[in-house]
Amino acid sequence: MKIKKAIIPAGGYGTRFLPVTKAVPKELLPIVDKPMIQYIVEEARASGIELIILIVNHGKEAIEDHFDINYELEDILGKKGNHELLGLIEGLSDMIRIVSIRQKRPLGLGHAVLQAKHLIGDEPFAVILGDDIIDAQMPCLLQMAGVYEEYKRPVIAVQRVPREETSRYGIIKGRQTGKRVYTLDDVVEKPLPDKAPSTLAIIGRYILVPEIFDILERIPAGAGGELQLTDGLRELLGEKGLIGYEFEGDRYDGGDKLGFLFANIAYAMKRPEIKDKLLAYMKGFQ
Ligand code: G1P
C-alpha cells in the first residue's frame, strides 16, 4: 500500500539552540537559505507523500506561514519583475497539503505522534523528524517505502554511530537479513555505550502502521519521563515485526550545533556560486 501521509513532529523547544530558538522555531533555522523543515517537506513530496501532518505547539505559527501564500511579497516581487526570487517562494504554498495539530503539552515524541491518530485512519504512514537532514540521491523515505513494499512490515531508518554516542539515540538489536536490511529483536532508547546492544542508531525516518497508536495509548512514559516512540516500537516489534534499514545518503544532525554547521557547509559546497569563495575563506583558518 502506498504511503501517502507523513507526520512531522515540530513541537520541541529547541533548547539546544538557545538563545536563537527563544522566539524563532528551530525548524526555520536556515541551511544556506532554506529552512531545515523545507528540506524535510521536499523529501516527503519527492517520496510520494500527499499530506503532511505537522505537530506543533504555540510559537510555531511561522512554520505554517512559511508554507502559506504571502500575497504582499509575491505581489511586490511580481510588480518588480523579480521572477527569480518569486520562483523561490511562490511554489511553497501548493507544494503539498499541510495540516497542523497542536501538541498542548511536551510529553514526548510518542505523544506527539499520537496527536495525529484521527487523521491517519487505516493505512501505513511515515514519521519524519526535522532534525535529521538526509542528503541522498534517492530520497531516504522513498528508499524505505520500497523496503516496506517488499517486506510489508514497519521500517525504521538506521545508521552506524560511534559507540560513545549511543546515549543520544534509539539503538537497535537485530540480525542482518538482507542488503542494508536488519530484522529487529529489540530497540532501546538512549542506552549508555556499555549497555547498547549495537552501534546502529535509529535515525528520524519511520514507516509505521496504525497499530502503533493503540500501543502508544497504553504504554507508560519511559526515558526522561516522556512517552517514547521507541518504547512503542518495541511493542510493535512483538506484534508486527520491525525492519531496520541502513539507508543510502549523508545524514546531518540539524539539532546539534556542529551537525547544523556541517549541513550548512555541505549544502553550500553544492552551490557553484558559493563553493569557491567558501573554500578560499575556509583556507584562512588552517
Ligand atoms: C529521537 C528518538 C531516537 C532517535 C532520534 C533520531 O530522539 O527518540 O530514538 O534515535 O530521535 O534523531 P531525540 O533526538 O528527539 O532526542
Short mmCIF file of C-alpha atoms and ligand atoms in Angstrom, two decimals:
data_model
loop_
_atom_site.label_atom_id
_atom_site.label_comp_id
_atom_site.label_asym_id
_atom_site.label_seq_id
_atom_site.Cartn_x
_atom_site.Cartn_y
_atom_site.Cartn_z
CA MET A 1 0.00 0.00 0.00
CA LYS A 2 1.30 3.45 -0.92
CA ILE A 3 2.50 5.69 1.92
CA LYS A 4 0.53 8.91 1.50
CA LYS A 5 0.67 10.64 4.88
CA ALA A 6 3.63 11.83 6.93
CA ILE A 7 3.70 13.16 10.46
CA ILE A 8 6.36 15.77 11.18
CA PRO A 9 6.70 16.46 14.91
CA ALA A 10 7.69 20.10 15.37
CA GLY A 11 6.65 20.70 18.93
CA GLY A 12 10.06 20.83 20.61
CA TYR A 13 11.51 23.84 22.38
CA GLY A 14 14.84 23.70 20.57
CA THR A 15 16.73 24.20 23.81
CA ARG A 16 20.00 23.04 22.25
CA PHE A 17 19.84 26.16 20.08
CA LEU A 18 19.01 28.80 22.67
CA PRO A 19 19.05 31.76 22.56
CA VAL A 20 18.07 31.81 18.85
CA THR A 21 15.11 29.47 19.47
CA LYS A 22 13.63 31.71 22.14
CA ALA A 23 11.42 33.36 19.51
CA VAL A 24 12.33 31.54 16.26
CA PRO A 25 11.21 27.94 15.71
CA LYS A 26 14.20 25.63 15.37
CA GLU A 27 12.59 24.17 12.25
CA LEU A 28 13.04 27.51 10.48
CA LEU A 29 16.78 27.84 11.05
CA PRO A 30 18.36 28.03 7.60
CA ILE A 31 20.64 25.61 5.88
CA VAL A 32 22.20 28.07 3.44
CA ASP A 33 18.94 29.84 2.52
CA LYS A 34 16.21 27.27 3.09
CA PRO A 35 14.68 26.45 6.47
CA MET A 36 15.51 22.98 7.76
CA ILE A 37 11.88 21.91 7.60
CA GLN A 38 11.67 22.72 3.90
CA TYR A 39 14.30 20.05 3.18
CA ILE A 40 12.13 17.59 5.11
CA VAL A 41 8.92 18.57 3.33
CA GLU A 42 10.69 18.37 -0.05
CA GLU A 43 11.93 14.88 0.79
CA ALA A 44 8.39 13.87 1.74
CA ARG A 45 6.97 15.20 -1.50
CA ALA A 46 9.69 13.56 -3.58
CA SER A 47 8.81 10.29 -1.80
CA GLY A 48 5.16 10.42 -2.89
CA ILE A 49 3.67 11.83 0.33
CA GLU A 50 0.43 13.73 -0.31
CA LEU A 51 -0.43 15.03 3.16
CA ILE A 52 1.86 16.38 5.88
CA ILE A 53 0.59 16.45 9.43
CA LEU A 54 2.65 18.95 11.41
CA ILE A 55 2.59 18.57 15.17
CA VAL A 56 3.26 21.99 16.62
CA ASN A 57 2.98 23.96 19.83
CA HIS A 58 2.44 27.65 20.42
CA GLY A 59 5.12 29.86 18.97
CA LYS A 60 5.43 27.75 15.82
CA GLU A 61 2.99 29.74 13.69
CA ALA A 62 5.81 30.94 11.45
CA ILE A 63 6.22 27.37 10.15
CA GLU A 64 2.64 27.45 8.88
CA ASP A 65 3.26 30.89 7.37
CA HIS A 66 6.31 29.58 5.56
CA PHE A 67 4.16 27.09 3.66
CA ASP A 68 1.33 29.56 3.06
CA ILE A 69 0.94 32.21 0.36
CA ASN A 70 2.44 35.63 1.13
CA TYR A 71 0.31 37.72 -1.25
CA GLU A 72 2.01 41.01 -0.43
CA LEU A 73 5.54 39.75 -1.04
CA GLU A 74 4.52 37.89 -4.19
CA ASP A 75 2.74 40.98 -5.48
CA ILE A 76 5.75 43.22 -4.83
CA LEU A 77 8.22 40.81 -6.42
CA GLY A 78 5.85 40.28 -9.37
CA LYS A 79 5.48 44.04 -9.97
CA LYS A 80 9.24 44.49 -9.79
CA GLY A 81 9.59 41.69 -12.32
CA ASN A 82 11.88 39.78 -9.97
CA HIS A 83 10.91 36.33 -11.21
CA GLU A 84 13.97 34.60 -9.80
CA LEU A 85 13.07 35.50 -6.22
CA LEU A 86 9.38 34.94 -6.88
CA GLY A 87 10.21 31.43 -8.05
CA LEU A 88 11.80 30.69 -4.67
CA ILE A 89 8.61 31.37 -2.73
CA GLU A 90 5.54 31.01 -4.91
CA GLY A 91 5.62 27.24 -5.18
CA LEU A 92 5.81 26.74 -1.44
CA SER A 93 2.12 27.03 -0.71
CA ASP A 94 0.96 24.42 -3.17
CA MET A 95 3.94 22.12 -2.87
CA ILE A 96 1.97 19.71 -0.71
CA ARG A 97 -1.13 19.69 1.50
CA ILE A 98 -0.21 20.51 5.11
CA VAL A 99 -2.38 20.44 8.21
CA SER A 100 -1.22 21.21 11.71
CA ILE A 101 -2.24 19.93 15.10
CA ARG A 102 -1.25 21.35 18.45
CA GLN A 103 0.55 19.23 20.96
CA LYS A 104 -0.62 21.00 24.07
CA ARG A 105 1.90 19.53 26.47
CA PRO A 106 5.52 18.48 25.78
CA LEU A 107 5.08 14.83 26.74
CA GLY A 108 7.48 13.24 24.29
CA LEU A 109 7.85 12.03 20.71
CA GLY A 110 5.38 9.15 21.21
CA HIS A 111 2.82 11.64 22.50
CA ALA A 112 3.46 13.93 19.52
CA VAL A 113 2.84 11.09 17.04
CA LEU A 114 -0.31 10.08 18.92
CA GLN A 115 -1.85 13.51 18.25
CA ALA A 116 -2.28 12.55 14.57
CA LYS A 117 -4.16 9.31 15.23
CA HIS A 118 -7.53 10.59 13.97
CA LEU A 119 -6.03 11.79 10.69
CA ILE A 120 -4.22 8.60 9.76
CA GLY A 121 -7.03 6.05 9.51
CA ASP A 122 -6.30 2.51 8.49
CA GLU A 123 -3.15 2.87 6.42
CA PRO A 124 0.62 2.79 6.83
CA PHE A 125 2.17 6.22 7.32
CA ALA A 126 5.53 7.94 7.75
CA VAL A 127 7.06 9.88 10.62
CA ILE A 128 9.87 12.27 9.72
CA LEU A 129 11.96 14.07 12.34
CA GLY A 130 13.00 17.55 11.33
CA ASP A 131 16.42 17.39 12.97
CA ASP A 132 17.68 14.67 10.65
CA ILE A 133 18.55 16.17 7.29
CA ILE A 134 19.39 13.44 4.79
CA ASP A 135 21.06 14.24 1.52
CA ALA A 136 20.55 11.26 -0.76
CA GLN A 137 20.27 10.55 -4.46
CA MET A 138 17.03 8.67 -3.90
CA PRO A 139 15.13 10.33 -1.03
CA CYS A 140 15.56 8.32 2.18
CA LEU A 141 11.82 7.95 2.69
CA LEU A 142 11.37 6.67 -0.85
CA GLN A 143 14.10 4.07 -0.25
CA MET A 144 12.19 3.00 2.86
CA ALA A 145 8.85 2.88 1.07
CA GLY A 146 10.43 0.32 -1.28
CA VAL A 147 11.52 -1.76 1.72
CA TYR A 148 8.03 -1.57 3.21
CA GLU A 149 6.56 -2.67 -0.10
CA GLU A 150 8.87 -5.68 -0.17
CA TYR A 151 8.61 -6.82 3.47
CA LYS A 152 5.13 -5.49 4.40
CA ARG A 153 6.41 -4.70 7.86
CA PRO A 154 7.12 -1.38 9.63
CA VAL A 155 10.52 0.06 8.71
CA ILE A 156 12.84 2.38 10.64
CA ALA A 157 15.95 4.09 9.27
CA VAL A 158 19.22 3.18 10.94
CA GLN A 159 22.81 4.36 10.70
CA ARG A 160 26.05 3.32 12.33
CA VAL A 161 27.24 5.78 15.04
CA PRO A 162 30.36 5.86 17.25
CA ARG A 163 29.78 3.78 20.43
CA GLU A 164 30.34 6.81 22.67
CA GLU A 165 27.25 8.42 21.08
CA THR A 166 24.69 5.65 21.69
CA SER A 167 23.06 7.58 24.53
CA ARG A 168 21.87 10.20 22.02
CA TYR A 169 19.79 7.70 20.00
CA GLY A 170 17.41 4.79 19.96
CA ILE A 171 19.62 1.75 19.34
CA ILE A 172 18.57 -1.47 17.61
CA LYS A 173 19.31 -5.10 18.28
CA GLY A 174 18.91 -7.26 15.21
CA ARG A 175 20.31 -9.59 12.57
CA GLN A 176 21.26 -8.53 9.09
CA THR A 177 18.90 -10.44 6.80
CA GLY A 178 19.37 -8.65 3.51
CA LYS A 179 21.27 -5.90 1.77
CA ARG A 180 21.04 -2.95 4.21
CA VAL A 181 18.17 -4.77 5.91
CA TYR A 182 18.03 -5.89 9.56
CA THR A 183 15.32 -7.96 11.20
CA LEU A 184 14.98 -6.48 14.66
CA ASP A 185 14.75 -8.25 18.01
CA ASP A 186 14.73 -5.16 20.20
CA VAL A 187 15.07 -1.38 20.30
CA VAL A 188 16.32 0.60 23.29
CA GLU A 189 16.02 4.34 23.81
CA LYS A 190 19.30 6.15 24.54
CA PRO A 191 21.32 3.36 26.18
CA LEU A 192 24.72 4.08 27.72
CA PRO A 193 27.61 2.90 25.49
CA ASP A 194 28.34 -0.18 27.62
CA LYS A 195 24.64 -1.18 27.62
CA ALA A 196 23.94 -0.56 23.93
CA PRO A 197 23.04 -3.77 22.04
CA SER A 198 24.75 -2.44 18.86
CA THR A 199 26.01 0.78 17.34
CA LEU A 200 23.17 1.00 14.83
CA ALA A 201 21.12 4.06 15.73
CA ILE A 202 17.55 4.93 14.80
CA ILE A 203 17.53 7.98 12.54
CA GLY A 204 14.41 10.11 12.20
CA ARG A 205 12.52 8.28 9.45
CA TYR A 206 9.86 5.70 10.23
CA ILE A 207 7.21 3.87 8.24
CA LEU A 208 4.63 2.72 10.73
CA VAL A 209 1.23 1.08 10.86
CA PRO A 210 -1.86 2.31 12.77
CA GLU A 211 -1.45 -0.38 15.47
CA ILE A 212 1.27 1.88 16.95
CA PHE A 213 -1.44 4.28 18.19
CA ASP A 214 -3.16 1.73 20.46
CA ILE A 215 0.26 0.80 21.80
CA LEU A 216 1.20 4.43 22.50
CA GLU A 217 -2.12 4.89 24.28
CA ARG A 218 -1.50 2.05 26.67
CA ILE A 219 2.26 2.11 27.46
CA PRO A 220 3.66 4.24 30.29
CA ALA A 221 6.13 7.12 29.96
CA GLY A 222 9.73 5.99 29.55
CA ALA A 223 13.17 7.67 29.41
CA GLY A 224 13.09 11.27 30.68
CA GLY A 225 9.50 10.83 31.90
CA GLU A 226 8.31 11.15 28.27
CA LEU A 227 6.15 8.87 26.15
CA GLN A 228 8.85 7.45 23.89
CA LEU A 229 8.15 6.37 20.31
CA THR A 230 10.97 3.84 20.70
CA ASP A 231 9.09 2.12 23.56
CA GLY A 232 6.07 1.89 21.28
CA LEU A 233 8.25 0.38 18.54
CA ARG A 234 9.42 -2.26 20.95
CA GLU A 235 5.81 -3.44 21.41
CA LEU A 236 5.07 -3.09 17.71
CA LEU A 237 8.05 -5.32 17.00
CA GLY A 238 6.40 -8.10 19.01
CA GLU A 239 3.07 -7.67 17.20
CA LYS A 240 4.05 -6.91 13.63
CA GLY A 241 7.82 -7.34 13.34
CA LEU A 242 10.13 -4.44 12.54
CA ILE A 243 12.76 -3.86 9.87
CA GLY A 244 15.83 -1.66 10.32
CA TYR A 245 17.03 -0.20 7.03
CA GLU A 246 20.52 1.24 6.65
CA PHE A 247 19.72 3.99 4.16
CA GLU A 248 21.99 5.33 1.45
CA GLY A 249 22.87 9.01 1.87
CA ASP A 250 24.56 11.57 4.11
CA ARG A 251 22.76 12.48 7.30
CA TYR A 252 23.27 15.66 9.29
CA ASP A 253 22.06 16.16 12.83
CA GLY A 254 20.48 19.57 12.42
CA GLY A 255 19.57 19.59 16.11
CA ASP A 256 23.23 19.72 17.10
CA LYS A 257 25.34 22.87 16.66
CA LEU A 258 28.19 21.12 14.88
CA GLY A 259 25.84 18.95 12.78
CA PHE A 260 23.96 22.08 11.77
CA LEU A 261 27.19 23.80 10.71
CA PHE A 262 28.31 20.69 8.79
CA ALA A 263 24.98 20.67 6.95
CA ASN A 264 25.38 24.33 6.07
CA ILE A 265 28.87 23.77 4.70
CA ALA A 266 27.92 20.61 2.79
CA TYR A 267 24.89 22.21 1.13
CA ALA A 268 26.82 25.44 0.46
CA MET A 269 29.51 23.40 -1.31
CA LYS A 270 26.86 22.17 -3.75
CA ARG A 271 26.18 25.72 -4.85
CA PRO A 272 28.51 26.79 -7.67
CA GLU A 273 28.07 30.49 -6.84
CA ILE A 274 29.24 29.90 -3.24
CA LYS A 275 31.62 26.95 -3.33
CA ASP A 276 34.91 28.54 -4.46
CA LYS A 277 34.59 31.60 -2.25
CA LEU A 278 33.71 29.48 0.78
CA LEU A 279 36.67 27.19 0.21
CA ALA A 280 39.03 30.14 -0.17
CA TYR A 281 37.65 31.64 3.04
CA MET A 282 38.00 28.38 4.99
CA LYS A 283 41.65 28.06 3.93
CA GLY A 284 42.31 31.12 6.06
CA PHE A 285 41.53 29.07 9.18
CA GLN A 286 44.07 26.31 8.62
C1 G1P B 1 14.60 10.80 18.76
C2 G1P B 1 14.27 9.33 19.06
C3 G1P B 1 15.54 8.48 18.99
C4 G1P B 1 16.20 8.66 17.63
C5 G1P B 1 16.47 10.15 17.36
C6 G1P B 1 16.97 10.34 15.93
O1 G1P B 1 15.39 11.31 19.80
O2 G1P B 1 13.67 9.26 20.34
O3 G1P B 1 15.19 7.14 19.16
O4 G1P B 1 17.42 7.94 17.60
O5 G1P B 1 15.28 10.92 17.51
O6 G1P B 1 17.29 11.66 15.66
P1 G1P B 1 15.60 12.90 20.04
O7 G1P B 1 16.63 13.33 19.02
O8 G1P B 1 14.27 13.53 19.79
O9 G1P B 1 16.07 13.02 21.44
#
